[in-house]
CSV table of C-alpha atoms and ligand atoms in Angstrom, one decimal:
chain,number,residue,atom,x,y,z
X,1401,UNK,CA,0.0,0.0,0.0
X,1402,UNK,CA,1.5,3.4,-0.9
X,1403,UNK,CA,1.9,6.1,1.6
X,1404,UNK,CA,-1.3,8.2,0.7
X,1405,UNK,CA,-2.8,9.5,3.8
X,1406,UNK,CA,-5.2,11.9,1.7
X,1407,UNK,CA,-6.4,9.2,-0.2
X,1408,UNK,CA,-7.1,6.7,2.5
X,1409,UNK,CA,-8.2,9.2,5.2
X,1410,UNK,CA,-11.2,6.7,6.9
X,1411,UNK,CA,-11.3,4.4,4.0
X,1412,UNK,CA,-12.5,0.9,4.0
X,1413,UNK,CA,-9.3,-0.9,4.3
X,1414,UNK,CA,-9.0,-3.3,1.0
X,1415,UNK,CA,-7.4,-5.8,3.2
X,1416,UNK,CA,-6.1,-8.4,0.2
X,1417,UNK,CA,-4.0,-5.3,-0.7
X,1418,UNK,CA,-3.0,-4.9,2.5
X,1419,UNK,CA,-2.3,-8.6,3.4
X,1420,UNK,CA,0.1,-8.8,0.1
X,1421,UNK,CA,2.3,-6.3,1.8
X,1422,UNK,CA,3.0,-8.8,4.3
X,1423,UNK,CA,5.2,-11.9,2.7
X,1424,UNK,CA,4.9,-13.6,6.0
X,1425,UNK,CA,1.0,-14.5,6.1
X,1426,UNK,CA,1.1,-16.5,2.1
X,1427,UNK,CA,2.3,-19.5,4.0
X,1428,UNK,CA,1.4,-23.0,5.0
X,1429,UNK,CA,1.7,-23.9,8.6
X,1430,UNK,CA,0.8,-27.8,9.1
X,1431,UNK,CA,-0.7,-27.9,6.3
X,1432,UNK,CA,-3.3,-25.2,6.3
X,1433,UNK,CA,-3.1,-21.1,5.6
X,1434,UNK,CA,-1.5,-19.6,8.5
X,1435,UNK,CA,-3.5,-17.4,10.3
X,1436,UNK,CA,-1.5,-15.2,12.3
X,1437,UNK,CA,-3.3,-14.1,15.9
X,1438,UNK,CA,-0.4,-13.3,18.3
X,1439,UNK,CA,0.1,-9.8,17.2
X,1440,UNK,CA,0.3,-8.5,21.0
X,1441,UNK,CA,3.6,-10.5,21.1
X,1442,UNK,CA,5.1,-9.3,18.1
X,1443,UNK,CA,3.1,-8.1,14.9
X,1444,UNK,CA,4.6,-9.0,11.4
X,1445,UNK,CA,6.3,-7.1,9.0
X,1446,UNK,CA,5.2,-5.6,5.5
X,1447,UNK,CA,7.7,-5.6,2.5
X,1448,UNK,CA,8.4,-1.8,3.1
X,1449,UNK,CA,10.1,-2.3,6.2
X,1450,UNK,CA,11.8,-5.4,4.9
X,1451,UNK,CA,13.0,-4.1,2.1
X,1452,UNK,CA,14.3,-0.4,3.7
X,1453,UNK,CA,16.5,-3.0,6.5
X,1454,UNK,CA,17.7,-4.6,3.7
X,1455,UNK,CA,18.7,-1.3,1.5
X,1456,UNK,CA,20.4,0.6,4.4
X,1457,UNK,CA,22.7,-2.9,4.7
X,1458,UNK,CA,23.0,-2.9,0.7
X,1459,UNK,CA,24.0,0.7,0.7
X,1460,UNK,CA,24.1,2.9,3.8
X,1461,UNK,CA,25.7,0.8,6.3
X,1462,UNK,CA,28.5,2.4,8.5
X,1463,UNK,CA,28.7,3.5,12.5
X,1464,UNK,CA,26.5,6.8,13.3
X,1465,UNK,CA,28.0,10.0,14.4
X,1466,UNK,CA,31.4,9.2,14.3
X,1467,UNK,CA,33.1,9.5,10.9
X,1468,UNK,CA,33.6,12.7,8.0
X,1469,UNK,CA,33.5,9.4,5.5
X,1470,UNK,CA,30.0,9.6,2.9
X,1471,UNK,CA,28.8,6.1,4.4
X,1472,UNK,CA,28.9,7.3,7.8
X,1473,UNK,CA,26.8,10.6,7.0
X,1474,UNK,CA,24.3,8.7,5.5
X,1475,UNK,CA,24.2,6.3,8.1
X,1476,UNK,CA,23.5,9.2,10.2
X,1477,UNK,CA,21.0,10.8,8.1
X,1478,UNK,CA,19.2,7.9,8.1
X,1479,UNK,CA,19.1,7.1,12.1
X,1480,UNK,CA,18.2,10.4,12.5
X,1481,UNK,CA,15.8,11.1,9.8
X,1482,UNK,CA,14.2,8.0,11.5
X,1483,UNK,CA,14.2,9.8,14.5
X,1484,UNK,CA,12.6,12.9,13.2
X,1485,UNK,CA,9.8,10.5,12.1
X,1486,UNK,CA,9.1,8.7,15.1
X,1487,UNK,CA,9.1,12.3,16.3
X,1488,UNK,CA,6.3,13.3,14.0
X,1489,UNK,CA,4.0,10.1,14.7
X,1490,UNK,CA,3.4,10.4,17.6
X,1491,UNK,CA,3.4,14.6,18.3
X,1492,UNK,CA,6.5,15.2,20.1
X,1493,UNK,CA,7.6,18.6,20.8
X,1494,UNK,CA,11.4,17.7,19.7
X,1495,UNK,CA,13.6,15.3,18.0
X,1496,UNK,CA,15.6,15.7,22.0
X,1497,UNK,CA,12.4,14.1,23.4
X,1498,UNK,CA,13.0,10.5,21.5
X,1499,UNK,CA,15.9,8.3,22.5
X,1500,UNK,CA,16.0,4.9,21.4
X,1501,UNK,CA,16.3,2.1,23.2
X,1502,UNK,CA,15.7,-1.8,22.5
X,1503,UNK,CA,12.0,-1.6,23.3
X,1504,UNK,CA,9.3,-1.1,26.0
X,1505,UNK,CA,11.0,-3.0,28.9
X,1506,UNK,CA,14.5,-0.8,28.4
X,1507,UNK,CA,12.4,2.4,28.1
X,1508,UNK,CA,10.8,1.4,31.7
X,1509,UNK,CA,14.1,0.6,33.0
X,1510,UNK,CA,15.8,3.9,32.0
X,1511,UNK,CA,13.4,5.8,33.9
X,1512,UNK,CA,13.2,3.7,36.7
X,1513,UNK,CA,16.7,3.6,37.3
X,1514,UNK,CA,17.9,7.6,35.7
X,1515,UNK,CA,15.1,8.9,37.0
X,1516,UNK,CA,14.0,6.8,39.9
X,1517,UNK,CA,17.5,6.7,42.1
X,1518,UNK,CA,17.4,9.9,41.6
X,1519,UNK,CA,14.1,10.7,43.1
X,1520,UNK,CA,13.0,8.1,45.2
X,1521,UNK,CA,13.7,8.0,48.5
X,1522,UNK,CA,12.4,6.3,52.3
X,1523,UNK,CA,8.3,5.9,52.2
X,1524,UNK,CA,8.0,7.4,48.6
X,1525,UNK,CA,5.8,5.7,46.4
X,1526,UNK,CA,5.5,4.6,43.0
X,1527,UNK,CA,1.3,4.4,42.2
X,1528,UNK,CA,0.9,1.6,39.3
X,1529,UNK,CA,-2.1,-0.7,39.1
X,1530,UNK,CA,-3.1,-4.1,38.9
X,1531,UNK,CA,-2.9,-4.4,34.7
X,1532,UNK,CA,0.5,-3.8,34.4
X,1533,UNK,CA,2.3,-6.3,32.3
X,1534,UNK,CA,5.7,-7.5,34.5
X,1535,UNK,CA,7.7,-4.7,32.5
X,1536,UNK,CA,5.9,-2.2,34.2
X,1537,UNK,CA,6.2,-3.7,37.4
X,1538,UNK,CA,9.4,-5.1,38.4
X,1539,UNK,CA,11.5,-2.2,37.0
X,1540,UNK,CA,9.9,-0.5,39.9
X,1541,UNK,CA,10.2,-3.1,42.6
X,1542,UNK,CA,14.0,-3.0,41.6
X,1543,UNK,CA,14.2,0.9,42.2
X,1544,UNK,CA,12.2,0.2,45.3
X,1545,UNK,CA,14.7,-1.8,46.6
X,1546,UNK,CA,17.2,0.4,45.8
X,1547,UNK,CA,15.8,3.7,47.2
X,1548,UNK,CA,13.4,2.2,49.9
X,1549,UNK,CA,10.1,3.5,48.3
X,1550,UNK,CA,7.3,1.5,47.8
X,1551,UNK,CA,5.0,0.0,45.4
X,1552,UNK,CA,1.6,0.7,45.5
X,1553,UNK,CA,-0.8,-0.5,43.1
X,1554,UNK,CA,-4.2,0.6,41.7
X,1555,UNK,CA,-6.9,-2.4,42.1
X,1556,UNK,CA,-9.1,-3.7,38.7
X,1557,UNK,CA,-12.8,-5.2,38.8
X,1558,UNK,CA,-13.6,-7.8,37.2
X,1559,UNK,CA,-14.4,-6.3,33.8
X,1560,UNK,CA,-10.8,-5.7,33.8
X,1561,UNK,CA,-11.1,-2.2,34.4
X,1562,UNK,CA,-8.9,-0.2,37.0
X,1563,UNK,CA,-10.9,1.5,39.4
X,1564,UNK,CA,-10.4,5.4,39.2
X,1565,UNK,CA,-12.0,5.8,42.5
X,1566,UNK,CA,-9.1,4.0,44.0
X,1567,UNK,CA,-6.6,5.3,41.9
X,1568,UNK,CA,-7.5,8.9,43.5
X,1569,UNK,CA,-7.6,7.6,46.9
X,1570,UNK,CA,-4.3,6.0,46.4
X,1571,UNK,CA,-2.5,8.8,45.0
X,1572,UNK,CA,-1.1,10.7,47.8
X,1573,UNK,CA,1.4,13.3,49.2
X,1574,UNK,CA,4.1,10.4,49.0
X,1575,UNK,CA,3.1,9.5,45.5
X,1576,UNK,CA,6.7,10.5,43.1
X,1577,UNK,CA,5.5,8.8,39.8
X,1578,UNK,CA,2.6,7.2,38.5
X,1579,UNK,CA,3.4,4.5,35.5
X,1580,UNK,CA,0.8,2.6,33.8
X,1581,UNK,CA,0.4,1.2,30.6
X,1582,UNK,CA,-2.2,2.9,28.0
X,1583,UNK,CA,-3.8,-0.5,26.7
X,1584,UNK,CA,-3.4,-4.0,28.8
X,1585,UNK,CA,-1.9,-6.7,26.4
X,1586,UNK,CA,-3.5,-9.8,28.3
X,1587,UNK,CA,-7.0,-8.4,28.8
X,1588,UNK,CA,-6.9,-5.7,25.9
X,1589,UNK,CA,-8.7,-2.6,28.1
X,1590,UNK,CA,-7.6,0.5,27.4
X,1591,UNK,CA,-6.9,3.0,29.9
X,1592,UNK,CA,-8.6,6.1,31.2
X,1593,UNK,CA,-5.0,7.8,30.8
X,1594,UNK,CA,-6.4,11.3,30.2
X,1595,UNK,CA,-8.4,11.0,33.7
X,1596,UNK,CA,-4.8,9.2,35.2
X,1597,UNK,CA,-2.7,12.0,33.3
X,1598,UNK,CA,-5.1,14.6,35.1
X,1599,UNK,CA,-5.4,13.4,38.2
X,1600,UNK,CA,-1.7,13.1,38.4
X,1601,UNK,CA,-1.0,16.5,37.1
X,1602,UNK,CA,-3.3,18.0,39.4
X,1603,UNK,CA,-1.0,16.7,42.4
X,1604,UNK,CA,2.2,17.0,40.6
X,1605,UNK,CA,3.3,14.0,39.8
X,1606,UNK,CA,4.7,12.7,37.1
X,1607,UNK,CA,3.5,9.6,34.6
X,1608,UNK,CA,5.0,6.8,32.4
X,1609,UNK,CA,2.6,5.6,30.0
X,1610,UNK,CA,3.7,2.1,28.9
X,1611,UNK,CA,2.7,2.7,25.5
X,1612,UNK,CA,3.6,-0.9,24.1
X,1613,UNK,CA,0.4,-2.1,23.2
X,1614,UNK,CA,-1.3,1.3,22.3
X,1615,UNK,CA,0.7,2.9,19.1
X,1616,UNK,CA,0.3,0.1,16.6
X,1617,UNK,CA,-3.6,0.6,17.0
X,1618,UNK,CA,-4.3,3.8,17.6
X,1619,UNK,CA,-3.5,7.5,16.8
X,1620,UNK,CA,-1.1,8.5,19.6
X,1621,UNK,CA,-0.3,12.2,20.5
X,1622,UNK,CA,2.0,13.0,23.7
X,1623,UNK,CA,1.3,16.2,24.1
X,1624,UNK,CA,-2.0,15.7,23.8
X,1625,UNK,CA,-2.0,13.2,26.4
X,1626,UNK,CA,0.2,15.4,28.2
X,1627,UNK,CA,2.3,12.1,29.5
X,1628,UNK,CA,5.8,12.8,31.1
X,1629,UNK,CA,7.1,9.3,29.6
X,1630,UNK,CA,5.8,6.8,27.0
X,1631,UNK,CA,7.7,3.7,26.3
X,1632,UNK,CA,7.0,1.6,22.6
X,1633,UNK,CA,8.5,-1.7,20.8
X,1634,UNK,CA,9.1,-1.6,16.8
X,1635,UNK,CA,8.9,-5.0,17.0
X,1636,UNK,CA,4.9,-4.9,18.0
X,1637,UNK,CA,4.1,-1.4,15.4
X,1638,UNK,CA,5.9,-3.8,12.4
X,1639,UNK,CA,9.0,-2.5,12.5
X,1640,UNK,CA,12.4,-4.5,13.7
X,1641,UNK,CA,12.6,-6.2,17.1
X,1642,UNK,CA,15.4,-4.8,19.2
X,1643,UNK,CA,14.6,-1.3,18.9
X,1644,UNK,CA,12.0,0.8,20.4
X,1645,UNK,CA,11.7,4.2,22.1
X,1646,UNK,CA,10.9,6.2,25.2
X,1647,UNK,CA,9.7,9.6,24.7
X,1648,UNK,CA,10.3,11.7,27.6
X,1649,UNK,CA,9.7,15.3,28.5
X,1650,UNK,CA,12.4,17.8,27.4
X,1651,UNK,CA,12.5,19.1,30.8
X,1652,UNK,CA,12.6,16.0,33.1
X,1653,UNK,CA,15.1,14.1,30.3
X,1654,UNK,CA,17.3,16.9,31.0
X,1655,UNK,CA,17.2,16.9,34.6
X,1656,UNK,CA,17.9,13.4,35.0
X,1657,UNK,CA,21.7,11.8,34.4
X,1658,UNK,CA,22.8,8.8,31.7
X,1659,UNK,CA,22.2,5.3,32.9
X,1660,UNK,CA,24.6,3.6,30.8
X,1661,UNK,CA,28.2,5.5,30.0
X,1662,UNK,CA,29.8,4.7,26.9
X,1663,UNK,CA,30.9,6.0,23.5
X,1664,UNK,CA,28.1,8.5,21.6
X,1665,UNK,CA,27.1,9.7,25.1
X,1666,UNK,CA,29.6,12.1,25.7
X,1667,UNK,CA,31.3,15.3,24.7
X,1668,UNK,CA,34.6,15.1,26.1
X,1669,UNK,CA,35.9,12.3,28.6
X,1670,UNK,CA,39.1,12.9,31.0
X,1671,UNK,CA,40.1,11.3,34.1
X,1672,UNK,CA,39.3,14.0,36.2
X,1673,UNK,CA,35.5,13.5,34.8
X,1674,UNK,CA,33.0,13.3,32.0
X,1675,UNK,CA,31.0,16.1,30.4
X,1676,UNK,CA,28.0,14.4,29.0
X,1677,UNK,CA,26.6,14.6,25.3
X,1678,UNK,CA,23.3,16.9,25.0
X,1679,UNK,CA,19.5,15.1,24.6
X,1680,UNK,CA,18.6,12.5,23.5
X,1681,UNK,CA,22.2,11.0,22.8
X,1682,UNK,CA,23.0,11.3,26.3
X,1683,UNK,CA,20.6,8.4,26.8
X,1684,UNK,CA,22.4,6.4,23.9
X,1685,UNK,CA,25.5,4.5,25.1
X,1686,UNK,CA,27.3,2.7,22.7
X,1687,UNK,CA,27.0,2.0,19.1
X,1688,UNK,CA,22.8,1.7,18.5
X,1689,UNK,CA,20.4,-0.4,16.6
X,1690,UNK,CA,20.5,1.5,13.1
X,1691,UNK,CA,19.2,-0.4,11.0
X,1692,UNK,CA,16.2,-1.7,13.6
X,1693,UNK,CA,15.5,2.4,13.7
X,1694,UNK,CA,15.8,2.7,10.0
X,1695,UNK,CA,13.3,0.3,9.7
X,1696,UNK,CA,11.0,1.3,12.6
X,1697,UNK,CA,11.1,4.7,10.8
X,1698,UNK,CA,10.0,2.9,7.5
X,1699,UNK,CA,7.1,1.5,9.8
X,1700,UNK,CA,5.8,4.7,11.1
X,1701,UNK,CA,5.6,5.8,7.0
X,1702,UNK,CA,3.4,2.5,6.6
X,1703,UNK,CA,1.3,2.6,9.2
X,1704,UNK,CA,0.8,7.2,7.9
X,1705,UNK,CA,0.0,5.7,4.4
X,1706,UNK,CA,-2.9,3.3,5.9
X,1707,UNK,CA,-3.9,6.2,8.2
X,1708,UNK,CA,-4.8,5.1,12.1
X,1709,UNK,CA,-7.8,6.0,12.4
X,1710,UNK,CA,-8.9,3.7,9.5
X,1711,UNK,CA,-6.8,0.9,11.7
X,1712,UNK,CA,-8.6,1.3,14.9
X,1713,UNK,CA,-12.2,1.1,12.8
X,1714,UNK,CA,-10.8,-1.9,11.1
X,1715,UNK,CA,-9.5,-3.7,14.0
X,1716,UNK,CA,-12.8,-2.4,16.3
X,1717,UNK,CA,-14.8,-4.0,13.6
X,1718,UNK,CA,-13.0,-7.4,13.6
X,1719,UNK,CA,-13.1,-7.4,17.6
X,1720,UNK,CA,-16.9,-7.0,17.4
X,1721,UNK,CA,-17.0,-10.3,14.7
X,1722,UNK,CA,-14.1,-12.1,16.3
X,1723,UNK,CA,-16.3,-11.7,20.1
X,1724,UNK,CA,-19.2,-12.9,18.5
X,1725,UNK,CA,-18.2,-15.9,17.1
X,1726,UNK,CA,-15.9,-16.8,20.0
X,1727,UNK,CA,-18.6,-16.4,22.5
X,1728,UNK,CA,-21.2,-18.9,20.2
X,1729,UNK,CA,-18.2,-22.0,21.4
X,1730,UNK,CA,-19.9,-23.7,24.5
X,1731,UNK,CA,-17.6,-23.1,27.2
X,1732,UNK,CA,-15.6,-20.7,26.3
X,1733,UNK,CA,-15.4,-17.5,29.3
X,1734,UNK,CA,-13.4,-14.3,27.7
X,1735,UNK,CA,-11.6,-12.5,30.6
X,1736,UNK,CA,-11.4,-9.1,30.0
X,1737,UNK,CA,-15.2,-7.8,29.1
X,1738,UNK,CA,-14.4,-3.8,29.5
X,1739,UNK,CA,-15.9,-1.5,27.1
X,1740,UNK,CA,-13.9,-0.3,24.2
X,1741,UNK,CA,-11.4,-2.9,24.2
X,1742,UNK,CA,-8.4,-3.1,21.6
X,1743,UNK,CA,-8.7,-5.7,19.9
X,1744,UNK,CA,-7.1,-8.7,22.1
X,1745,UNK,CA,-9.4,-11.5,23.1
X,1746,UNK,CA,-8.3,-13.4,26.1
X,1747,UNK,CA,-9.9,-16.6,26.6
X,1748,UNK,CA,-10.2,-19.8,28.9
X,1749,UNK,CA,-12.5,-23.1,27.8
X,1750,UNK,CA,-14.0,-24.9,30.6
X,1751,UNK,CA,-12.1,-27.7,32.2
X,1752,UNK,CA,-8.8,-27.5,29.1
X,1753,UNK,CA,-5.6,-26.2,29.7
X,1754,UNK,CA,-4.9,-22.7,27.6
X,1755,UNK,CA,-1.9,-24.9,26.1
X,1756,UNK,CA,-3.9,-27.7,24.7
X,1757,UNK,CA,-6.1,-25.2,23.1
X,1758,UNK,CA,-2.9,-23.1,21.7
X,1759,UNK,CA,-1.5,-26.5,20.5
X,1760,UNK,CA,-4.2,-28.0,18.9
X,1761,UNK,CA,-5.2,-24.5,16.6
X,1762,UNK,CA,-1.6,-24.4,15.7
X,1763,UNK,CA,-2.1,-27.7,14.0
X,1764,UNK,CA,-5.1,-26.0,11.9
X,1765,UNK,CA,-2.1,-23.0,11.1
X,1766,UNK,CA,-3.6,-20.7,13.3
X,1767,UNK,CA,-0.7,-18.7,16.0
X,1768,UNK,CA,-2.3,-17.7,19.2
X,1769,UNK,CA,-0.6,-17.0,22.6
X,1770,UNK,CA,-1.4,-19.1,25.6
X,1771,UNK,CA,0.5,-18.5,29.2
X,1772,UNK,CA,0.1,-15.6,32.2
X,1773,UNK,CA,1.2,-12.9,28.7
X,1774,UNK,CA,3.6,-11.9,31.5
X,1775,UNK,CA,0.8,-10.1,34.0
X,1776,UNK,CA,0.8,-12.6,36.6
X,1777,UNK,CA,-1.0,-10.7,38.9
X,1778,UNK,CA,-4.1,-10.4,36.3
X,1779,UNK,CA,-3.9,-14.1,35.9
X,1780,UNK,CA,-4.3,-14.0,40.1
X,1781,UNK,CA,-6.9,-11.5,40.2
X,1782,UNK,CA,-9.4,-13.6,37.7
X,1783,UNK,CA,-8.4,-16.8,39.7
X,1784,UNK,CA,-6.8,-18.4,36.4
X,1785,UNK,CA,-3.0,-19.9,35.8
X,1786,UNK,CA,-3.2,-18.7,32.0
X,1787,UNK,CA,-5.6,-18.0,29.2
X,1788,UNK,CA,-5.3,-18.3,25.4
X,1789,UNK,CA,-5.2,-14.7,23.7
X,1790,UNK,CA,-6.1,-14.0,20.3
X,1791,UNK,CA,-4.5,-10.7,19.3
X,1792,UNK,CA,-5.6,-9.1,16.2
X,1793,UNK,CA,-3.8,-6.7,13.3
X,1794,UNK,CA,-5.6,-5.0,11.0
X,1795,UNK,CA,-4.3,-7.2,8.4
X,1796,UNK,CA,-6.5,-10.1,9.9
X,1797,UNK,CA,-9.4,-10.9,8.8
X,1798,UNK,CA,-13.4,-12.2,9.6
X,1799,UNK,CA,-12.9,-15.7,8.2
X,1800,UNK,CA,-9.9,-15.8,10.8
X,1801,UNK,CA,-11.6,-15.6,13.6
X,1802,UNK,CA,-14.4,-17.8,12.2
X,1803,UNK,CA,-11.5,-20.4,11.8
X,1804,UNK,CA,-10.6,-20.0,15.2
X,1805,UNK,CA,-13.9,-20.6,16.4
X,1806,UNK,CA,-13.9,-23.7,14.7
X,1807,UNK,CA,-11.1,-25.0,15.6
X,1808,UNK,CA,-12.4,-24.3,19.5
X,1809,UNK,CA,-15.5,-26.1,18.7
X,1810,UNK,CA,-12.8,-29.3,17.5
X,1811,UNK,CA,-10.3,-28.5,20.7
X,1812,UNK,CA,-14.0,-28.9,22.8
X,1813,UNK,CA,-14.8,-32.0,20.7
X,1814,UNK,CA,-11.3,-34.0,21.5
X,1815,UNK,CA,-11.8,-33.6,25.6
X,1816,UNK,CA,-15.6,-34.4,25.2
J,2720,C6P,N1,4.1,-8.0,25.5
J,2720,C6P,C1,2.8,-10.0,24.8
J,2720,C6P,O1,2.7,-11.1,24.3
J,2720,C6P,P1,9.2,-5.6,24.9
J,2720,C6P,O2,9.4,-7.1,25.2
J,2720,C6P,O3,10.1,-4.8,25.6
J,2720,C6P,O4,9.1,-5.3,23.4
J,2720,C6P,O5,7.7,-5.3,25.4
J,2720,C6P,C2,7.3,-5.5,26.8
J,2720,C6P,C3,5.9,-5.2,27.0
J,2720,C6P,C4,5.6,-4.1,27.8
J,2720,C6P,N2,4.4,-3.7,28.0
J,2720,C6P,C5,3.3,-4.3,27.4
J,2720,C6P,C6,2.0,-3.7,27.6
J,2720,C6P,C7,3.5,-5.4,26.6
J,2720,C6P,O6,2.5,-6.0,26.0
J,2720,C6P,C8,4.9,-5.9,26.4
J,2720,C6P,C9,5.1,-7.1,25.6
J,2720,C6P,C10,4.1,-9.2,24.7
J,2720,C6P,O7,1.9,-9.5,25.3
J,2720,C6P,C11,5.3,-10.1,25.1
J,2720,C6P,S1,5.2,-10.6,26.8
């Protein structure tokens, strides 16, 4: 699909286009079309982003920042330009406000430990809530342990849903941060993070917004959201794995120090001491992922040409169908009922184990997830040890999820 975003500005997606941009899903898997439902744990990737990897290691390759010599400059141009873009898609204020970093849970990390040993201290707090995935939760036990603050964390019901009421009672004159993510991968609920943001703000206190699960499906804007941090993967927006980004306030990213020292970090290094490089390279030790950025910056120009807004109709449309026919298998209990869900459909099937279930549709091709999706302590509020998880891209389709339910109907038939 060709970037276009006049053109297909809230279009119906013509999703056999679409799906021939993705090489990956015109396969066989035991026999049968793959159909590919585990997009919360890594989406795929179209040909665009394929094919700008594998031009910047044809032509462009060479370190970044660090030579006069033409490769090098390019090199640069294109880690940066990708920067700029990444910049752009989701509203920052300045390319300074985007460092890179290998994903969500290294984004989390940096804050928690730049940030955190810097301003956590005895009886602080760190508010989260009961939703988080474990990237958003043991970072901040670690800096707990560190700094002797504490974890406090915002309770759900049992649609899945965190409950704001708490949230404001919990938030108190020894809250320092609040960190939550903006849409739960094992239950799919997204947030109230503009009432969080506000509530916060109100009491000055800063918030990370684990955005992991958020920007491949919807329009994101940070300074709209008015979020201090927000943390995202490539690997789950269609770009590279092993890059991803934290965006983080001009003003608190230039407050806090580096985390990891290095080459590309500095501007001049003696033994008498270190005078660190300006934002955002003071957060980039090292030589980085270039050609994961290059490629997550040919992502963000994919996902602009098929316009997000006509994603989150698409893939609210496919949740409604894909609900539907899952709840017609006898059974079958979807945890995680709140309203205006992403589209992730968590599932048990009474009295069979979430591994049978993902093992048997894999022999039908079709890739789900099964497991705790690294939120244990959702798995413990709803009383189960794992559910299967159907996690939808806007590249899936109807007669997907009607396979699916099929196949649930054979998974219920083999432990009649
Ligand atoms: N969730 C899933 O199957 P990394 O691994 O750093 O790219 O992302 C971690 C992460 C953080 N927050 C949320 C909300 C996430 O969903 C994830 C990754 C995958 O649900 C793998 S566990």
């Amino acid at each position: 699909m060709s970037a276009n975003p006049e053109a297909v500005l809230n279009a119906e997606l013509d999703i056999e286009t679409v799906r021939a941009d993705f090489p990956i899903l015109h396969q066989e898997v035991n026999g049968r079309t793959l159909a590919y439902l585990d997009n919360a744990a890594s989406a795929q990737r179209p040909r665009q982003v394929i094919d700008a990897v594998s031009h910047y290691y044809s032509s462009d390759h060479a370190n970044v920042h660090r030579g006069v010599h033409t490769l090098s400059q390019r090199a640069t141009d294109a880690f940066e330009g990708a920067r700029a873009k990444v910049r752009r898609f989701i509203n920052a204020g300045s390319d300074k406000e985007i460092v890179w970093t290998r994903g969500t849970t290294e984004a989390i990390n940096l804050v928690a430990q730049s940030w955190g040993r810097t301003h956590l201290g005895e009886g602080d707090e760190v508010l989260i809530t009961w939703l988080e995935h474990h990237a958003n939760i043991v970072p901040w036990q670690i800096v707990c342990e560190q700094t002797g603050a504490r974890l406090v964390v915002t309770p759900m019901d049992d649609t899945g849903q965190i409950r704001l009421d708490e949230f404001e009672r919990l938030l108190g004159p020894k809250t320092r941060m609040v960190a939550l993510g903006h849409v739960s991968n094992a239950l799919g609920t997204v947030n109230p993070v503009r009432d969080v943001v506000a509530m916060a703000k109100a009491r000055d206190v800063p918030v990370l917004l684990d955005g992991a699960q958020a920007v491949p499906h919807m329009a994101v804007d940070v300074q709209d959201l008015d979020c201090d941090f927000y943390a995202f993967s490539g690997h789950k927006m269609f770009g590279p794995t092993g890059i991803g980004v934290l965006y983080g306030r001009e003003s608190m990213l230039a407050e806090m120090p580096p985390w990891q020292g290095g080459g590309d970090m500095i501007l001049a290094v003696s033994f008498d001491g270190t005078v660190y490089n300006e934002l955002p390279w003071k957060f980039e030790a090292g030589t980085p992922n270039i050609a994961g950025a290059v490629g997550l910056g040919a992502a963000v120009d994919y996902l602009d040409g098929i316009g997000m807004s006509n994603i989150a109709n698409r893939e609210a449309s496919l949740l409604a169908h894909a609900t539907r026919v899952l709840e017609e298998v006898p059974g079958l209990r979807i945890i995680g009922t709140a309203p205006g869900k992403a589209a992730v459909i968590s599932f048990i099937l009474e009295g069979i184990h979430p591994h049978d279930i993902g093992t048997i549709v894999d022999h039908e091709g079709i890739a789900i997830r099964t497991g705790h999706h690294c939120a244990m302590p959702i798995m413990e509020h709803f009383g189960v040890p794992a559910t299967a998880r159907a996690s939808f891209a806007f590249y899936n389709t109807e007669e997907e999820a009607d396979r699916l339910a099929q196949a649930l109907l054979k998974v219920r038939e083999m432990f009649a």
